[in-house]
PDB file of C-alpha atoms in Angstrom:
ATOM      1  CA  UNK U 712       0.000   0.000   0.000  1.00  0.00           C
ATOM      2  CA  UNK U 713       1.383   3.414  -0.976  1.00  0.00           C
ATOM      3  CA  UNK U 714       1.966   5.876   1.869  1.00  0.00           C
ATOM      4  CA  UNK U 715       0.661   9.420   1.328  1.00  0.00           C
ATOM      5  CA  UNK U 716       3.975  10.807   2.600  1.00  0.00           C
ATOM      6  CA  UNK U 717       5.786   9.084  -0.273  1.00  0.00           C
ATOM      7  CA  UNK U 718       3.777  11.189  -2.680  1.00  0.00           C
ATOM      8  CA  UNK U 719       4.577  14.387  -0.787  1.00  0.00           C
ATOM      9  CA  UNK U 720       8.275  13.555  -0.812  1.00  0.00           C
ATOM     10  CA  UNK U 721       8.156  12.769  -4.537  1.00  0.00           C
ATOM     11  CA  UNK U 722       6.498  16.124  -5.273  1.00  0.00           C
ATOM     12  CA  UNK U 723       9.070  17.899  -3.100  1.00  0.00           C
ATOM     13  CA  UNK U 724      11.981  16.325  -4.979  1.00  0.00           C
ATOM     14  CA  UNK U 725      10.323  17.131  -8.307  1.00  0.00           C
ATOM     15  CA  UNK U 726       9.866  20.810  -7.414  1.00  0.00           C
ATOM     16  CA  UNK U 727      13.261  21.363  -5.786  1.00  0.00           C
ATOM     17  CA  UNK U 728      15.314  19.231  -8.146  1.00  0.00           C
ATOM     18  CA  UNK U 729      17.262  17.478  -5.408  1.00  0.00           C
ATOM     19  CA  UNK U 730      16.738  15.218  -2.417  1.00  0.00           C
ATOM     20  CA  UNK U 731      18.666  17.523  -0.074  1.00  0.00           C
ATOM     21  CA  UNK U 732      16.641  20.639  -0.948  1.00  0.00           C
ATOM     22  CA  UNK U 733      13.360  18.740  -0.717  1.00  0.00           C
ATOM     23  CA  UNK U 734      14.377  17.310   2.659  1.00  0.00           C
ATOM     24  CA  UNK U 735      15.081  20.797   4.022  1.00  0.00           C
ATOM     25  CA  UNK U 736      11.760  22.096   2.715  1.00  0.00           C
ATOM     26  CA  UNK U 737       9.887  19.243   4.402  1.00  0.00           C
ATOM     27  CA  UNK U 738      12.038  19.348   7.545  1.00  0.00           C
ATOM     28  CA  UNK U 739      13.126  15.750   6.992  1.00  0.00           C
ATOM     29  CA  UNK U 740      16.470  13.976   6.831  1.00  0.00           C
ATOM     30  CA  UNK U 741      17.917  13.096   3.438  1.00  0.00           C
ATOM     31  CA  UNK U 742      17.938   9.344   4.186  1.00  0.00           C
ATOM     32  CA  UNK U 743      14.234   9.456   5.064  1.00  0.00           C
ATOM     33  CA  UNK U 744      13.460  11.359   1.874  1.00  0.00           C
ATOM     34  CA  UNK U 745      15.480   8.872  -0.196  1.00  0.00           C
ATOM     35  CA  UNK U 746      13.644   5.962   1.439  1.00  0.00           C
ATOM     36  CA  UNK U 747      10.294   7.493   0.503  1.00  0.00           C
ATOM     37  CA  UNK U 748      11.372   7.848  -3.116  1.00  0.00           C
ATOM     38  CA  UNK U 749      12.803   4.323  -3.280  1.00  0.00           C
ATOM     39  CA  UNK U 750       9.612   2.865  -1.815  1.00  0.00           C
ATOM     40  CA  UNK U 751       7.426   4.759  -4.295  1.00  0.00           C
ATOM     41  CA  UNK U 752       9.586   3.725  -7.258  1.00  0.00           C
ATOM     42  CA  UNK U 753       9.327   0.123  -6.082  1.00  0.00           C
ATOM     43  CA  UNK U 754       5.532   0.366  -6.060  1.00  0.00           C
ATOM     44  CA  UNK U 755       5.396   2.114  -9.446  1.00  0.00           C
ATOM     45  CA  UNK U 756       7.784  -0.408 -10.943  1.00  0.00           C
ATOM     46  CA  UNK U 757      10.202   1.954 -12.652  1.00  0.00           C
ATOM     47  CA  UNK U 758      12.468   4.946 -11.885  1.00  0.00           C
ATOM     48  CA  UNK U 759      10.827   8.341 -11.429  1.00  0.00           C
ATOM     49  CA  UNK U 760      14.093  10.295 -11.675  1.00  0.00           C
ATOM     50  CA  UNK U 761      17.442  10.043 -13.379  1.00  0.00           C
ATOM     51  CA  UNK U 762      20.221  10.717 -10.870  1.00  0.00           C
ATOM     52  CA  UNK U 763      22.505  13.451 -12.250  1.00  0.00           C
ATOM     53  CA  UNK U 764      25.574  14.780 -10.327  1.00  0.00           C
ATOM     54  CA  UNK U 765      23.766  17.708  -8.732  1.00  0.00           C
ATOM     55  CA  UNK U 766      20.215  17.280  -9.887  1.00  0.00           C
ATOM     56  CA  UNK U 767      17.343  14.833 -10.004  1.00  0.00           C
ATOM     57  CA  UNK U 768      15.896  14.823 -13.532  1.00  0.00           C
ATOM     58  CA  UNK U 769      12.346  13.436 -13.775  1.00  0.00           C
ATOM     59  CA  UNK U 770      11.760  10.562 -16.182  1.00  0.00           C
ATOM     60  CA  UNK U 771       8.710  10.447 -18.438  1.00  0.00           C
ATOM     61  CA  UNK U 772       6.995   8.304 -15.811  1.00  0.00           C
ATOM     62  CA  UNK U 773       7.933  10.836 -13.161  1.00  0.00           C
ATOM     63  CA  UNK U 774       6.470  13.695 -15.205  1.00  0.00           C
ATOM     64  CA  UNK U 775       3.276  11.746 -15.794  1.00  0.00           C
ATOM     65  CA  UNK U 776       2.874  10.908 -12.107  1.00  0.00           C
ATOM     66  CA  UNK U 777       3.588  14.499 -11.032  1.00  0.00           C
ATOM     67  CA  UNK U 778       0.961  15.905 -13.405  1.00  0.00           C
ATOM     68  CA  UNK U 779      -1.660  13.534 -12.008  1.00  0.00           C
ATOM     69  CA  UNK U 780      -0.737  13.946  -8.361  1.00  0.00           C
ATOM     70  CA  UNK U 781      -0.289  17.691  -7.857  1.00  0.00           C
ATOM     71  CA  UNK U 782      -3.950  18.820  -8.060  1.00  0.00           C
ATOM     72  CA  UNK U 783      -5.049  15.887  -5.893  1.00  0.00           C
ATOM     73  CA  UNK U 784      -2.411  16.433  -3.206  1.00  0.00           C
ATOM     74  CA  UNK U 785      -2.927  20.205  -3.060  1.00  0.00           C
ATOM     75  CA  UNK U 786      -6.688  19.762  -2.746  1.00  0.00           C
ATOM     76  CA  UNK U 787      -6.242  17.180   0.004  1.00  0.00           C
ATOM     77  CA  UNK U 788      -3.791  19.384   1.931  1.00  0.00           C
ATOM     78  CA  UNK U 789      -6.117  22.369   1.642  1.00  0.00           C
ATOM     79  CA  UNK U 790      -9.056  20.339   2.931  1.00  0.00           C
ATOM     80  CA  UNK U 791      -6.943  18.985   5.793  1.00  0.00           C
ATOM     81  CA  UNK U 792      -5.940  22.520   6.811  1.00  0.00           C
ATOM     82  CA  UNK U 793      -9.571  23.644   6.841  1.00  0.00           C
ATOM     83  CA  UNK U 794     -10.688  20.669   8.934  1.00  0.00           C
ATOM     84  CA  UNK U 795      -7.793  21.160  11.343  1.00  0.00           C
ATOM     85  CA  UNK U 796      -8.607  24.814  11.925  1.00  0.00           C
ATOM     86  CA  UNK U 797     -12.351  24.376  12.367  1.00  0.00           C
ATOM     87  CA  UNK U 798     -11.909  21.417  14.734  1.00  0.00           C
ATOM     88  CA  UNK U 799      -9.278  23.109  16.914  1.00  0.00           C
ATOM     89  CA  UNK U 800     -11.128  26.417  17.290  1.00  0.00           C
ATOM     90  CA  UNK U 801     -14.690  25.994  16.012  1.00  0.00           C
ATOM     91  CA  UNK U 802     -15.925  29.373  17.299  1.00  0.00           C
ATOM     92  CA  UNK U 803     -12.728  31.404  17.024  1.00  0.00           C
ATOM     93  CA  UNK U 804     -11.390  33.213  13.973  1.00  0.00           C
ATOM     94  CA  UNK U 805      -8.063  31.797  12.721  1.00  0.00           C
ATOM     95  CA  UNK U 806      -4.826  33.616  13.540  1.00  0.00           C
ATOM     96  CA  UNK U 807      -2.205  34.540  10.938  1.00  0.00           C
ATOM     97  CA  UNK U 808       1.185  35.893  11.991  1.00  0.00           C
ATOM     98  CA  UNK U 809       1.791  38.497   9.304  1.00  0.00           C
ATOM     99  CA  UNK U 810       5.058  40.338   8.655  1.00  0.00           C
ATOM    100  CA  UNK U 811       5.441  43.525   6.620  1.00  0.00           C
ATOM    101  CA  UNK U 812       7.355  46.802   6.367  1.00  0.00           C
ATOM    102  CA  UNK U 813       5.335  49.199   8.518  1.00  0.00           C
ATOM    103  CA  UNK U 814       4.719  51.685   5.673  1.00  0.00           C
ATOM    104  CA  UNK U 815       3.443  49.041   3.266  1.00  0.00           C
ATOM    105  CA  UNK U 816       1.212  47.537   5.938  1.00  0.00           C
ATOM    106  CA  UNK U 817      -0.339  50.915   6.731  1.00  0.00           C
ATOM    107  CA  UNK U 818      -0.558  52.107   3.137  1.00  0.00           C
ATOM    108  CA  UNK U 819      -1.655  48.938   1.329  1.00  0.00           C
ATOM    109  CA  UNK U 820      -2.039  45.772   3.395  1.00  0.00           C
ATOM    110  CA  UNK U 821      -4.608  47.080   5.890  1.00  0.00           C
ATOM    111  CA  UNK U 822      -7.025  48.064   3.152  1.00  0.00           C
ATOM    112  CA  UNK U 823      -6.646  44.697   1.434  1.00  0.00           C
ATOM    113  CA  UNK U 824      -7.107  42.391   4.418  1.00  0.00           C
ATOM    114  CA  UNK U 825      -9.501  44.320   6.664  1.00  0.00           C
ATOM    115  CA  UNK U 826     -12.609  42.476   5.428  1.00  0.00           C
ATOM    116  CA  UNK U 827     -11.291  38.938   5.986  1.00  0.00           C
ATOM    117  CA  UNK U 828     -12.475  36.911   8.984  1.00  0.00           C
ATOM    118  CA  UNK U 829      -8.933  36.444  10.219  1.00  0.00           C
ATOM    119  CA  UNK U 830      -7.087  37.643  13.308  1.00  0.00           C
ATOM    120  CA  UNK U 831      -3.628  39.133  12.741  1.00  0.00           C
ATOM    121  CA  UNK U 832      -0.513  39.136  14.848  1.00  0.00           C
ATOM    122  CA  UNK U 833       1.550  41.714  12.953  1.00  0.00           C
ATOM    123  CA  UNK U 834       5.345  41.931  12.900  1.00  0.00           C
ATOM    124  CA  UNK U 835       7.062  45.003  11.428  1.00  0.00           C
ATOM    125  CA  UNK U 836      10.587  44.923  10.043  1.00  0.00           C
ATOM    126  CA  UNK U 837      12.910  45.204   7.068  1.00  0.00           C
ATOM    127  CA  UNK U 838      12.953  42.573   4.326  1.00  0.00           C
ATOM    128  CA  UNK U 839      15.982  40.652   5.737  1.00  0.00           C
ATOM    129  CA  UNK U 840      14.495  40.659   9.246  1.00  0.00           C
ATOM    130  CA  UNK U 841      11.129  39.414   8.027  1.00  0.00           C
ATOM    131  CA  UNK U 842      12.729  36.651   5.964  1.00  0.00           C
ATOM    132  CA  UNK U 843      14.670  35.430   9.004  1.00  0.00           C
ATOM    133  CA  UNK U 844      11.456  35.402  11.006  1.00  0.00           C
ATOM    134  CA  UNK U 845       9.842  33.351   8.250  1.00  0.00           C
ATOM    135  CA  UNK U 846      12.706  30.835   8.224  1.00  0.00           C
ATOM    136  CA  UNK U 847      12.487  30.557  12.033  1.00  0.00           C
ATOM    137  CA  UNK U 848       8.689  30.080  11.791  1.00  0.00           C
ATOM    138  CA  UNK U 849       7.985  33.219  13.819  1.00  0.00           C
ATOM    139  CA  UNK U 850       5.607  34.442  11.093  1.00  0.00           C
ATOM    140  CA  UNK U 851       3.318  32.626   8.646  1.00  0.00           C
ATOM    141  CA  UNK U 852       3.296  35.150   5.807  1.00  0.00           C
ATOM    142  CA  UNK U 853       5.397  38.181   4.906  1.00  0.00           C
ATOM    143  CA  UNK U 854       5.042  41.037   2.423  1.00  0.00           C
ATOM    144  CA  UNK U 855       8.469  41.858   1.021  1.00  0.00           C
ATOM    145  CA  UNK U 856      10.154  43.836  -1.786  1.00  0.00           C
ATOM    146  CA  UNK U 857      12.984  41.282  -1.976  1.00  0.00           C
ATOM    147  CA  UNK U 858      12.739  37.860  -3.597  1.00  0.00           C
ATOM    148  CA  UNK U 859      15.559  35.692  -2.301  1.00  0.00           C
ATOM    149  CA  UNK U 860      16.060  32.032  -3.133  1.00  0.00           C
ATOM    150  CA  UNK U 861      15.649  30.152   0.132  1.00  0.00           C
ATOM    151  CA  UNK U 862      14.859  26.458   0.332  1.00  0.00           C
ATOM    152  CA  UNK U 863      11.317  25.870   1.527  1.00  0.00           C
ATOM    153  CA  UNK U 864      10.117  29.439   0.885  1.00  0.00           C
ATOM    154  CA  UNK U 865       7.761  30.281  -1.988  1.00  0.00           C
ATOM    155  CA  UNK U 866       6.910  33.726  -3.399  1.00  0.00           C
ATOM    156  CA  UNK U 867       3.772  35.082  -5.060  1.00  0.00           C
ATOM    157  CA  UNK U 868       3.886  38.403  -6.910  1.00  0.00           C
ATOM    158  CA  UNK U 869       1.469  40.942  -5.423  1.00  0.00           C
ATOM    159  CA  UNK U 870       1.955  44.234  -7.230  1.00  0.00           C
ATOM    160  CA  UNK U 871       4.438  46.790  -8.516  1.00  0.00           C
ATOM    161  CA  UNK U 872       4.990  49.946  -6.482  1.00  0.00           C
ATOM    162  CA  UNK U 873       6.110  53.154  -8.193  1.00  0.00           C
ATOM    163  CA  UNK U 874       8.622  55.496  -6.547  1.00  0.00           C
ATOM    164  CA  UNK U 875       8.968  59.200  -7.414  1.00  0.00           C
ATOM    165  CA  UNK U 876      10.985  62.161  -6.185  1.00  0.00           C
ATOM    166  CA  UNK U 877       8.978  64.099  -3.605  1.00  0.00           C
ATOM    167  CA  UNK U 878       9.735  67.678  -2.543  1.00  0.00           C
ATOM    168  CA  UNK U 879       8.203  70.463  -0.421  1.00  0.00           C
ATOM    169  CA  UNK U 880       5.530  72.558  -2.157  1.00  0.00           C
ATOM    170  CA  UNK U 881       7.567  75.761  -1.899  1.00  0.00           C
ATOM    171  CA  UNK U 882      10.543  74.316  -3.775  1.00  0.00           C
ATOM    172  CA  UNK U 883      10.963  75.904  -7.201  1.00  0.00           C
ATOM    173  CA  UNK U 884      12.456  73.986 -10.123  1.00  0.00           C
ATOM    174  CA  UNK U 885      13.076  75.204 -13.668  1.00  0.00           C
ATOM    175  CA  UNK U 886      10.592  73.620 -16.078  1.00  0.00           C
ATOM    176  CA  UNK U 887      13.256  72.996 -18.720  1.00  0.00           C
ATOM    177  CA  UNK U 888      16.009  71.884 -16.388  1.00  0.00           C
ATOM    178  CA  UNK U 889      18.704  70.183 -18.471  1.00  0.00           C
ATOM    179  CA  UNK U 890      21.057  68.820 -15.811  1.00  0.00           C
ATOM    180  CA  UNK U 891      18.638  66.976 -13.538  1.00  0.00           C
ATOM    181  CA  UNK U 892      21.378  64.955 -11.870  1.00  0.00           C
ATOM    182  CA  UNK U 893      23.458  68.054 -11.136  1.00  0.00           C
ATOM    183  CA  UNK U 894      20.467  69.793  -9.580  1.00  0.00           C
ATOM    184  CA  UNK U 895      19.544  66.746  -7.483  1.00  0.00           C
ATOM    185  CA  UNK U 896      23.089  66.431  -6.126  1.00  0.00           C
ATOM    186  CA  UNK U 897      22.803  69.912  -4.605  1.00  0.00           C
ATOM    187  CA  UNK U 898      19.629  69.168  -2.638  1.00  0.00           C
ATOM    188  CA  UNK U 899      19.154  68.145   0.988  1.00  0.00           C
ATOM    189  CA  UNK U 900      18.317  64.446   0.867  1.00  0.00           C
ATOM    190  CA  UNK U 901      16.297  62.448   3.378  1.00  0.00           C
ATOM    191  CA  UNK U 902      17.147  58.744   3.322  1.00  0.00           C
ATOM    192  CA  UNK U 903      15.752  55.564   4.865  1.00  0.00           C
ATOM    193  CA  UNK U 904      19.281  54.314   5.589  1.00  0.00           C
ATOM    194  CA  UNK U 905      22.952  55.256   5.438  1.00  0.00           C
ATOM    195  CA  UNK U 906      23.399  53.237   2.245  1.00  0.00           C
ATOM    196  CA  UNK U 907      20.685  55.318   0.491  1.00  0.00           C
ATOM    197  CA  UNK U 908      18.610  52.213  -0.394  1.00  0.00           C
ATOM    198  CA  UNK U 909      15.821  53.715  -2.514  1.00  0.00           C
ATOM    199  CA  UNK U 910      17.830  56.721  -3.693  1.00  0.00           C
ATOM    200  CA  UNK U 911      20.578  54.393  -4.901  1.00  0.00           C
ATOM    201  CA  UNK U 912      18.079  52.411  -6.984  1.00  0.00           C
ATOM    202  CA  UNK U 913      16.750  55.634  -8.552  1.00  0.00           C
ATOM    203  CA  UNK U 914      20.252  56.878  -9.407  1.00  0.00           C
ATOM    204  CA  UNK U 915      21.366  53.647 -11.003  1.00  0.00           C
ATOM    205  CA  UNK U 916      18.264  53.368 -13.143  1.00  0.00           C
ATOM    206  CA  UNK U 917      18.323  56.930 -14.500  1.00  0.00           C
ATOM    207  CA  UNK U 918      21.982  57.974 -14.300  1.00  0.00           C
ATOM    208  CA  UNK U 919      23.689  54.552 -14.541  1.00  0.00           C
ATOM    209  CA  UNK U 920      25.903  55.196 -11.529  1.00  0.00           C
ATOM    210  CA  UNK U 921      25.927  55.242  -7.756  1.00  0.00           C
ATOM    211  CA  UNK U 922      24.599  58.471  -6.212  1.00  0.00           C
ATOM    212  CA  UNK U 923      27.322  60.976  -5.362  1.00  0.00           C
ATOM    213  CA  UNK U 924      25.276  62.489  -2.560  1.00  0.00           C
ATOM    214  CA  UNK U 925      25.245  62.361   1.216  1.00  0.00           C
ATOM    215  CA  UNK U 926      21.935  62.293   3.040  1.00  0.00           C
ATOM    216  CA  UNK U 927      21.323  65.245   5.329  1.00  0.00           C
ATOM    217  CA  UNK U 928      18.994  63.223   7.556  1.00  0.00           C
ATOM    218  CA  UNK U 929      18.633  59.448   8.047  1.00  0.00           C
ATOM    219  CA  UNK U 930      15.045  58.581   8.982  1.00  0.00           C
ATOM    220  CA  UNK U 931      14.245  54.834   8.956  1.00  0.00           C
ATOM    221  CA  UNK U 932      10.519  55.274   8.353  1.00  0.00           C
ATOM    222  CA  UNK U 933       8.976  56.391   5.052  1.00  0.00           C
ATOM    223  CA  UNK U 934       5.961  58.008   6.703  1.00  0.00           C
ATOM    224  CA  UNK U 935       8.265  60.112   8.864  1.00  0.00           C
ATOM    225  CA  UNK U 936      10.286  61.065   5.779  1.00  0.00           C
ATOM    226  CA  UNK U 937       7.078  62.296   4.147  1.00  0.00           C
ATOM    227  CA  UNK U 938       6.295  64.439   7.194  1.00  0.00           C
ATOM    228  CA  UNK U 939       9.829  65.844   7.109  1.00  0.00           C
ATOM    229  CA  UNK U 940       9.356  66.795   3.439  1.00  0.00           C
ATOM    230  CA  UNK U 941       6.078  68.551   4.290  1.00  0.00           C
ATOM    231  CA  UNK U 942       8.039  70.586   6.845  1.00  0.00           C
ATOM    232  CA  UNK U 943      10.630  71.591   4.253  1.00  0.00           C
ATOM    233  CA  UNK U 944      13.522  69.509   5.565  1.00  0.00           C
ATOM    234  CA  UNK U 945      14.549  68.088   2.180  1.00  0.00           C
ATOM    235  CA  UNK U 946      13.569  65.764  -0.668  1.00  0.00           C
ATOM    236  CA  UNK U 947      13.427  61.994  -1.065  1.00  0.00           C
ATOM    237  CA  UNK U 948      12.193  59.105  -3.220  1.00  0.00           C
ATOM    238  CA  UNK U 949       8.887  57.685  -1.960  1.00  0.00           C
ATOM    239  CA  UNK U 950       6.176  55.274  -3.184  1.00  0.00           C
ATOM    240  CA  UNK U 951       3.082  56.768  -4.791  1.00  0.00           C
ATOM    241  CA  UNK U 952       0.662  54.967  -2.470  1.00  0.00           C
ATOM    242  CA  UNK U 953       2.244  56.779   0.483  1.00  0.00           C
ATOM    243  CA  UNK U 954       2.084  60.322  -0.907  1.00  0.00           C
ATOM    244  CA  UNK U 955      -1.211  60.434  -2.840  1.00  0.00           C
ATOM    245  CA  UNK U 956      -3.152  62.164  -0.070  1.00  0.00           C
ATOM    246  CA  UNK U 957      -0.387  64.693   0.627  1.00  0.00           C
ATOM    247  CA  UNK U 958      -0.167  65.540  -3.090  1.00  0.00           C
ATOM    248  CA  UNK U 959      -3.940  66.027  -3.355  1.00  0.00           C
ATOM    249  CA  UNK U 960      -3.891  68.306  -0.308  1.00  0.00           C
ATOM    250  CA  UNK U 961      -1.067  70.396  -1.768  1.00  0.00           C
ATOM    251  CA  UNK U 962       1.416  69.515   0.964  1.00  0.00           C
ATOM    252  CA  UNK U 963       4.126  68.076  -1.307  1.00  0.00           C
ATOM    253  CA  UNK U 964       4.931  67.914  -5.008  1.00  0.00           C
ATOM    254  CA  UNK U 965       6.330  65.294  -7.362  1.00  0.00           C
ATOM    255  CA  UNK U 966       9.459  66.305  -9.267  1.00  0.00           C
ATOM    256  CA  UNK U 967      10.446  64.878 -12.645  1.00  0.00           C
ATOM    257  CA  UNK U 968       7.583  62.322 -12.745  1.00  0.00           C
ATOM    258  CA  UNK U 969       8.981  60.884 -15.968  1.00  0.00           C
ATOM    259  CA  UNK U 970      11.926  59.528 -13.953  1.00  0.00           C
ATOM    260  CA  UNK U 971       9.979  57.226 -11.670  1.00  0.00           C
ATOM    261  CA  UNK U 972      11.257  53.776 -10.684  1.00  0.00           C
ATOM    262  CA  UNK U 973       9.294  50.583 -10.105  1.00  0.00           C
ATOM    263  CA  UNK U 974       9.757  47.851  -7.544  1.00  0.00           C
ATOM    264  CA  UNK U 975       7.980  44.477  -7.295  1.00  0.00           C
ATOM    265  CA  UNK U 976       6.354  43.364  -4.057  1.00  0.00           C
ATOM    266  CA  UNK U 977       5.814  39.744  -3.054  1.00  0.00           C
ATOM    267  CA  UNK U 978       4.025  37.594  -0.525  1.00  0.00           C
ATOM    268  CA  UNK U 979       6.287  34.884   0.894  1.00  0.00           C
ATOM    269  CA  UNK U 980       5.322  31.792   2.868  1.00  0.00           C
ATOM    270  CA  UNK U 981       6.702  28.364   3.661  1.00  0.00           C
ATOM    271  CA  UNK U 982       5.948  25.771   1.001  1.00  0.00           C
ATOM    272  CA  UNK U 983       4.371  23.452   3.545  1.00  0.00           C
ATOM    273  CA  UNK U 984       1.781  26.179   4.235  1.00  0.00           C
ATOM    274  CA  UNK U 985       0.971  26.867   0.588  1.00  0.00           C
ATOM    275  CA  UNK U 986      -2.491  25.326   0.923  1.00  0.00           C
ATOM    276  CA  UNK U 987      -3.361  27.051   4.190  1.00  0.00           C
ATOM    277  CA  UNK U 988      -6.791  28.596   3.425  1.00  0.00           C
ATOM    278  CA  UNK U 989      -6.067  31.761   5.406  1.00  0.00           C
ATOM    279  CA  UNK U 990      -2.781  32.465   3.658  1.00  0.00           C
ATOM    280  CA  UNK U 991      -4.477  31.789   0.323  1.00  0.00           C
ATOM    281  CA  UNK U 992      -7.291  34.208   1.234  1.00  0.00           C
ATOM    282  CA  UNK U 993      -4.861  37.013   2.064  1.00  0.00           C
ATOM    283  CA  UNK U 994      -2.833  36.531  -1.122  1.00  0.00           C
ATOM    284  CA  UNK U 995      -5.957  36.316  -3.279  1.00  0.00           C
ATOM    285  CA  UNK U 996      -7.123  39.722  -2.010  1.00  0.00           C
ATOM    286  CA  UNK U 997      -4.601  41.316  -4.394  1.00  0.00           C
ATOM    287  CA  UNK U 998      -6.438  39.816  -7.365  1.00  0.00           C
ATOM    288  CA  UNK U 999      -9.695  41.571  -6.518  1.00  0.00           C
TER     289      UNK U 999
END
């Protein structure tokens, strides 16, 4: 009789391309993973993979089995998650530990997830911090601008955020300014960090070089940077979703809108939680 776990191990090896990576993703030992595969191949009657030096290449039989299994396994795992949650806490809303940069949570995430019947335990932090929390299972789902290849972590694209140069309303700029870079270098810059993270991205995209500027103020919060701009303390590069209201109210202005930069945002979760109905509900909110 075929064990369900053999199928899960087979799918893990197929997706990750190696026994070691699949074992890490499933929090198993490599010998146990190899035993699952050997047992399944014995039941099937032929090899499911060709063993290459650093990769497991699926055979035709392996491809056929994978195509048949995936929708069945994912549906079964999703159903199991739903049953588990309703049986453990039949009258209590499910809890999701959600990680996000504070500005993105306030500006975008809150509006997207507010209508879901889910409780949230929110963690704020930078992308590297949130990823470490995900790896250590301190959070279930994170919203992040960085997509890093980590075994056992899967990413889903959410949206693209647009960044523009934002300045105080009383700042005057020539309409036909020819040397935009030269003018920008003379301004008082407000940066999220000492390494000019967003400013550096803007400079490289439009001037093909690192920025030859030094930030006047380091403020590690985009909402606080916006308030500093309103008060005339300098200029910065901020996402449109954060400044829309301030622009409409005439508190700040966008400079050189044709030189905007775009940045992708992702939802990240552990592969073994891919079929969690609550995580799926949160991610699917971006499609509405």
